Amino acid sequence: MPPRLRLSNGRISQSFRRQRVLCQFEIPVAARYASTAATATTPAASTEQMTTSFPPIARFPPSQPPSHRNPEYRRSQLLRQYTSLIRTTPLMVLFQHDNLQSVEWTAIRRELTKAMQNVDEKIAAEGRQASPLAPHIKVQIVQTSIFEVALRIVEYFRPDEATLASARPPRAVNPVTQTSAEIPLSGSKDDPALTHDLSRAAHDAVMHMKGKHELSALLVGPVAVLSIPQVSPEHLKAAMSVLAPKATGFPAPTRKANPAWHELPVQNGLQKLSLLAARVDGQVFDVDQTKWVSSIEGGMDGLRSQLIMALQSMGSSITNALEGAGKSLYFTLESRRSVLEDEQKGHEGDKNES
């Protein structure tokens, strides 16, 4: 075996001690030289840089603008959902429900979907070009307080350029220059340019209209909403015959045609539903007016044909009246002319005789 080299412990300890001392002296010296070099290369800040303020750092992503209501809350999400539903749904029917069970809601929704599919199939069989509405017709429970706010925002909030121009941002005094300047509100929830449903502008615009909407008196207690994406009297009639046949007077499905509608969960659920009102193209209709809309034969096509017939009959009646007046005037003038001719002939005969 090769001979081993023996090193004393004193030499090893002295070498490690020297390395530690050198490291302790090298680090502060390097840091000192780095700071001195940075100070020498960096120019001094000017007066303009010291007096001018930097632009505010955006705290919100561009896809989510700042809002008066916290968008993370469930109430804020429901408000956005209700405003979207009201804007995109021209036909809505309000029902009051009394503690329906989940089994009853499931049975009622099943029968409603089945009735809407039958209407779509009937329209397609008649050859009319119309998109099916059954997948988009839903009945859902709403939070009445949030739904009332959504109604006010959709009905009364109309942001325009004059309103946005009148909303001036506040002014503040610069402590360095002692001059007043407008505080930039971009990126803040107080920015008047923000006009979305959760903004401060929407909140302030409809705050004084609380409780003044026509449906505010009905939005008390548990309320469910039937939403139809188009004004279709046929779908509304089918829905009323399933959900409220007694209130509207429409015939309910027979046991032979639809035995599932007569099951116990459906009947128990329908007994707890009561028709309140409807909203058609922004207008509030009561039960009788809702029944009238449902009773339009042929749907919107039938209503258009009735309107065309009324306009044609009105035009023909006006034409007949004008023609009658002209004809009567013509006959009157002709009779008068004939009388004058007879008189003139009589005078000429008398002169000839004389």
Coordinates of C-alpha atoms in Angstrom, one line a residue:
M1 CA 0.0 0.0 0.0
P2 CA 1.3 3.6 -0.7
P3 CA 2.4 5.5 2.3
R4 CA -0.1 7.9 3.9
L5 CA 0.7 11.6 4.2
R6 CA 0.1 12.9 7.7
L7 CA -1.0 16.5 8.2
S8 CA -1.2 18.2 11.5
N9 CA -4.5 19.5 12.8
G10 CA -2.9 23.0 13.4
R11 CA -2.0 23.5 9.7
I12 CA -5.6 22.5 8.6
S13 CA -7.2 24.9 11.0
Q14 CA -4.9 27.7 10.1
S15 CA -5.7 27.4 6.4
F16 CA -9.5 27.4 7.0
R17 CA -9.1 30.4 9.2
R18 CA -7.3 32.4 6.6
Q19 CA -10.0 31.6 4.0
R20 CA -12.8 32.8 6.3
V21 CA -10.9 36.1 7.0
L22 CA -10.3 36.7 3.3
C23 CA -14.0 36.1 2.5
Q24 CA -15.2 38.5 5.2
F25 CA -12.9 41.3 3.8
E26 CA -13.7 40.6 0.1
I27 CA -17.5 40.9 0.3
P28 CA -17.8 44.4 1.8
V29 CA -15.1 45.8 -0.5
A30 CA -16.9 44.4 -3.6
A31 CA -20.2 45.9 -2.4
R32 CA -18.5 49.2 -1.7
Y33 CA -17.1 49.3 -5.3
A34 CA -20.4 48.3 -6.8
S35 CA -22.3 51.1 -5.0
T36 CA -19.7 53.7 -5.9
A37 CA -19.9 52.7 -9.6
A38 CA -23.7 52.9 -9.6
T39 CA -23.6 56.3 -8.0
A40 CA -21.1 57.5 -10.6
T41 CA -23.0 56.2 -13.6
T42 CA -26.6 57.1 -12.5
P43 CA -27.6 60.7 -13.3
A44 CA -29.3 62.9 -10.7
A45 CA -33.1 63.2 -10.9
S46 CA -34.3 66.4 -12.6
T47 CA -36.9 68.9 -11.1
E48 CA -39.5 67.8 -13.6
Q49 CA -39.2 64.2 -12.5
M50 CA -39.5 65.2 -8.9
T51 CA -42.6 67.3 -9.4
T52 CA -44.5 65.2 -11.9
S53 CA -46.5 62.2 -10.6
F54 CA -46.2 58.8 -12.1
P55 CA -49.3 57.3 -13.7
P56 CA -51.3 55.1 -11.4
I57 CA -50.7 51.3 -11.5
A58 CA -53.7 49.5 -12.9
R59 CA -55.1 47.3 -10.1
F60 CA -57.7 45.6 -12.4
P61 CA -57.1 43.5 -15.5
P62 CA -58.5 45.0 -18.8
S63 CA -61.0 42.1 -19.0
Q64 CA -62.6 43.0 -15.6
P65 CA -63.1 46.8 -15.2
P66 CA -63.5 48.2 -11.7
S67 CA -67.0 48.2 -10.4
H68 CA -69.1 49.6 -7.5
R69 CA -70.3 46.2 -6.5
N70 CA -67.7 43.5 -5.8
P71 CA -67.9 41.1 -8.8
E72 CA -66.7 38.2 -6.7
Y73 CA -69.9 38.2 -4.7
R74 CA -72.8 35.9 -5.7
R75 CA -75.3 38.9 -5.6
S76 CA -73.2 40.7 -8.3
Q77 CA -73.1 37.7 -10.5
L78 CA -76.9 37.3 -10.1
L79 CA -77.4 40.9 -11.0
R80 CA -75.4 40.5 -14.2
Q81 CA -77.3 37.3 -15.0
Y82 CA -80.7 39.0 -14.5
T83 CA -79.9 42.1 -16.6
S84 CA -78.7 39.9 -19.4
L85 CA -81.9 37.8 -19.1
I86 CA -84.2 40.9 -19.2
R87 CA -82.4 42.4 -22.2
T88 CA -82.5 39.3 -24.3
T89 CA -86.0 38.0 -23.3
P90 CA -88.9 40.0 -24.8
L91 CA -91.5 37.7 -23.2
M92 CA -91.4 36.9 -19.5
V93 CA -94.2 35.5 -17.3
L94 CA -94.0 35.9 -13.5
F95 CA -95.4 33.2 -11.1
Q96 CA -95.6 33.0 -7.4
H97 CA -94.6 29.7 -5.9
D98 CA -95.2 28.3 -2.4
N99 CA -92.3 26.1 -1.3
L100 CA -92.3 23.6 -4.2
Q101 CA -90.2 20.5 -3.7
S102 CA -87.4 19.5 -6.0
V103 CA -89.5 16.5 -7.3
E104 CA -92.3 18.8 -8.2
W105 CA -90.1 21.3 -10.0
T106 CA -88.5 18.5 -12.0
A107 CA -91.9 17.2 -13.0
I108 CA -93.2 20.7 -14.0
R109 CA -90.1 21.4 -16.1
R110 CA -90.4 18.1 -17.8
E111 CA -94.0 18.7 -18.8
L112 CA -93.1 22.3 -19.9
T113 CA -90.3 21.1 -22.1
K114 CA -92.5 18.4 -23.7
A115 CA -95.2 21.0 -24.5
M116 CA -92.7 23.3 -26.1
Q117 CA -91.3 20.5 -28.2
N118 CA -94.8 19.7 -29.5
V119 CA -95.3 23.3 -30.5
D120 CA -92.0 23.3 -32.4
E121 CA -92.9 20.1 -34.2
K122 CA -96.3 21.6 -35.1
I123 CA -94.7 24.7 -36.6
A124 CA -92.2 22.6 -38.5
A125 CA -95.0 20.4 -39.9
E126 CA -96.8 23.5 -41.2
G127 CA -93.8 24.4 -43.2
R128 CA -93.1 27.7 -41.4
Q129 CA -89.4 28.8 -41.2
A130 CA -88.8 29.3 -37.5
S131 CA -86.0 28.2 -35.2
P132 CA -87.0 25.8 -32.4
L133 CA -87.5 27.6 -29.0
A134 CA -87.9 24.6 -26.7
P135 CA -84.2 24.4 -25.7
H136 CA -84.2 28.0 -24.7
I137 CA -87.5 28.3 -22.7
K138 CA -86.9 27.9 -19.0
V139 CA -88.6 28.5 -15.7
Q140 CA -86.3 29.5 -12.8
I141 CA -86.6 30.9 -9.3
V142 CA -85.2 34.5 -8.9
Q143 CA -84.1 36.6 -6.0
T144 CA -86.7 39.3 -6.0
S145 CA -84.6 42.1 -4.5
I146 CA -81.8 41.6 -7.1
F147 CA -84.3 41.1 -9.9
E148 CA -85.9 44.4 -9.1
V149 CA -82.6 46.2 -9.2
A150 CA -81.9 44.5 -12.6
L151 CA -85.2 45.8 -13.9
R152 CA -84.4 49.3 -12.8
I153 CA -81.0 49.2 -14.5
V154 CA -82.4 47.9 -17.8
E155 CA -85.4 50.3 -17.8
Y156 CA -84.0 53.6 -16.5
F157 CA -80.2 53.5 -17.0
R158 CA -79.4 55.3 -20.3
P159 CA -75.8 56.5 -20.3
D160 CA -75.2 59.3 -22.8
E161 CA -72.4 61.6 -23.7
A162 CA -73.9 64.5 -21.8
T163 CA -74.1 62.6 -18.6
L164 CA -70.6 61.3 -18.9
A165 CA -69.3 64.8 -19.7
S166 CA -71.0 66.4 -16.7
A167 CA -69.4 63.9 -14.4
R168 CA -66.1 65.7 -13.7
P169 CA -63.3 64.0 -11.7
P170 CA -62.3 65.7 -8.4
R171 CA -59.4 68.1 -8.2
A172 CA -56.4 68.0 -5.8
V173 CA -53.6 70.4 -4.8
N174 CA -50.0 69.4 -5.7
P175 CA -47.9 69.9 -2.5
V176 CA -44.7 70.7 -4.5
T177 CA -46.1 73.2 -7.1
Q178 CA -49.1 74.4 -5.1
T179 CA -51.3 74.0 -8.2
S180 CA -54.6 72.2 -8.5
A181 CA -55.1 69.5 -11.0
E182 CA -57.7 66.8 -11.8
I183 CA -57.1 63.5 -10.2
P184 CA -57.0 60.8 -12.9
L185 CA -59.7 58.3 -12.3
S186 CA -58.8 55.8 -14.9
G187 CA -58.5 52.4 -13.3
S188 CA -60.8 53.4 -10.4
K189 CA -64.4 52.5 -9.7
D190 CA -65.3 56.3 -9.6
D191 CA -64.4 56.7 -13.3
P192 CA -67.5 58.2 -15.1
A193 CA -66.5 56.4 -18.3
L194 CA -67.5 53.1 -16.8
T195 CA -71.1 52.3 -17.6
H196 CA -71.5 48.6 -17.1
D197 CA -74.2 47.1 -14.9
L198 CA -72.0 46.9 -11.8
S199 CA -70.5 50.4 -12.1
R200 CA -71.0 53.4 -9.8
A201 CA -72.8 55.3 -12.6
A202 CA -75.5 52.6 -12.9
H203 CA -75.9 52.5 -9.2
D204 CA -76.4 56.2 -8.8
A205 CA -78.7 56.5 -11.8
V206 CA -81.3 54.0 -10.6
M207 CA -81.0 54.6 -6.8
H208 CA -83.8 57.2 -6.7
M209 CA -86.2 54.9 -8.7
K210 CA -86.3 52.2 -6.0
G211 CA -89.8 50.7 -5.8
K212 CA -91.2 52.8 -8.7
H213 CA -91.2 50.1 -11.4
E214 CA -94.5 48.6 -12.4
L215 CA -93.4 45.1 -11.3
S216 CA -92.0 46.2 -8.0
A217 CA -95.3 45.6 -6.2
L218 CA -95.3 42.0 -7.5
L219 CA -91.7 41.1 -6.6
V220 CA -92.6 40.2 -3.1
G221 CA -92.0 36.7 -1.7
P222 CA -91.0 33.6 -3.7
V223 CA -91.2 34.4 -7.4
A224 CA -90.4 32.2 -10.5
V225 CA -89.9 33.5 -14.0
L226 CA -90.8 31.8 -17.3
S227 CA -88.6 33.2 -20.1
I228 CA -89.3 32.8 -23.8
P229 CA -86.7 34.3 -26.1
Q230 CA -89.3 35.4 -28.7
V231 CA -92.8 36.8 -28.6
S232 CA -94.5 33.6 -29.6
P233 CA -98.2 33.4 -28.7
E234 CA -98.3 29.7 -29.6
H235 CA -95.5 28.8 -27.1
L236 CA -97.1 31.1 -24.5
K237 CA -100.5 29.4 -24.9
A238 CA -98.9 25.9 -24.6
A239 CA -97.0 27.0 -21.5
M240 CA -100.2 28.5 -19.9
S241 CA -102.2 25.4 -20.6
V242 CA -99.5 23.4 -18.7
L243 CA -98.6 25.8 -15.9
A244 CA -101.9 27.8 -15.3
P245 CA -104.9 26.3 -17.1
K246 CA -107.4 27.5 -14.5
A247 CA -106.2 31.1 -14.4
T248 CA -106.1 31.6 -18.2
G249 CA -109.0 29.3 -19.1
F250 CA -107.1 27.3 -21.7
P251 CA -107.9 23.6 -21.8
A252 CA -105.5 21.4 -19.9
P253 CA -103.9 18.3 -21.5
T254 CA -106.2 15.3 -21.4
R255 CA -105.3 12.2 -19.6
K256 CA -105.3 10.2 -22.8
A257 CA -103.1 12.6 -24.7
N258 CA -100.6 13.3 -21.8
P259 CA -101.1 11.0 -18.8
A260 CA -97.8 12.3 -17.2
W261 CA -99.3 15.7 -16.6
H262 CA -102.0 14.2 -14.3
E263 CA -99.4 12.6 -12.0
L264 CA -99.3 13.5 -8.4
P265 CA -96.0 15.5 -8.3
V266 CA -97.2 17.7 -11.2
Q267 CA -100.6 18.4 -9.8
N268 CA -99.2 19.2 -6.3
G269 CA -96.7 21.6 -7.8
L270 CA -99.3 23.3 -10.0
Q271 CA -101.5 23.9 -7.0
K272 CA -98.6 25.9 -5.5
L273 CA -98.2 28.1 -8.6
S274 CA -100.1 31.3 -9.2
L275 CA -99.9 33.6 -12.3
L276 CA -99.0 37.2 -11.4
A277 CA -98.3 39.1 -14.6
A278 CA -96.2 39.1 -17.8
R279 CA -93.7 41.4 -19.5
V280 CA -94.1 41.6 -23.3
D281 CA -91.6 43.9 -25.2
G282 CA -91.0 46.0 -22.1
Q283 CA -94.8 46.4 -21.3
V284 CA -96.4 45.0 -18.2
F285 CA -99.5 42.9 -18.9
D286 CA -102.0 41.6 -16.4
V287 CA -103.6 38.1 -16.5
D288 CA -106.4 39.2 -19.0
Q289 CA -103.9 40.8 -21.3
T290 CA -101.6 37.8 -21.1
K291 CA -104.5 35.6 -22.0
W292 CA -105.3 37.9 -25.0
V293 CA -101.7 37.5 -26.2
S294 CA -101.9 33.8 -25.9
S295 CA -105.1 33.6 -27.8
I296 CA -103.7 35.1 -31.0
E297 CA -104.4 32.6 -33.8
G298 CA -101.4 31.6 -35.9
G299 CA -98.8 33.2 -33.7
M300 CA -96.9 36.3 -34.9
D301 CA -97.6 35.4 -38.5
G302 CA -101.3 35.4 -37.8
L303 CA -101.0 38.7 -36.0
R304 CA -99.1 40.2 -39.0
S305 CA -101.8 38.9 -41.4
Q306 CA -104.5 40.5 -39.3
L307 CA -102.6 43.8 -39.3
I308 CA -102.2 43.7 -43.1
M309 CA -105.9 42.9 -43.5
A310 CA -106.8 45.8 -41.2
L311 CA -104.6 48.2 -43.1
Q312 CA -106.0 47.0 -46.5
S313 CA -109.6 47.4 -45.3
M314 CA -108.8 50.8 -43.9
G315 CA -107.3 51.8 -47.2
S316 CA -110.2 50.5 -49.2
S317 CA -112.7 52.2 -46.9
I318 CA -110.9 55.5 -47.3
T319 CA -110.8 55.0 -51.1
N320 CA -114.5 54.3 -51.2
A321 CA -115.2 57.3 -49.1
L322 CA -113.2 59.6 -51.4
E323 CA -114.7 58.0 -54.5
G324 CA -118.2 58.3 -53.1
A325 CA -117.7 62.0 -52.4
G326 CA -116.3 62.6 -55.9
K327 CA -119.1 60.6 -57.5
S328 CA -121.8 62.5 -55.6
L329 CA -120.2 65.8 -56.6
Y330 CA -120.0 64.7 -60.2
F331 CA -123.7 63.7 -60.3
T332 CA -124.7 66.9 -58.6
L333 CA -122.9 69.0 -61.2
E334 CA -124.2 66.9 -64.1
S335 CA -127.8 67.3 -62.9
R336 CA -127.3 71.1 -62.4
R337 CA -125.8 71.3 -65.9
S338 CA -128.8 69.5 -67.4
V339 CA -131.2 71.8 -65.6
L340 CA -129.4 74.9 -66.9
E341 CA -129.4 73.5 -70.4
D342 CA -133.2 72.9 -70.2
E343 CA -133.8 76.4 -69.0
Q344 CA -131.6 77.9 -71.7
K345 CA -133.5 75.9 -74.3
G346 CA -136.8 77.1 -73.0
H347 CA -135.8 80.7 -73.2
E348 CA -134.6 80.3 -76.8
G349 CA -137.9 78.7 -77.7
D350 CA -139.8 81.6 -76.2
K351 CA -137.7 84.1 -78.1
N352 CA -138.3 82.3 -81.4
E353 CA -142.1 82.3 -80.9
S354 CA -142.1 86.0 -80.1

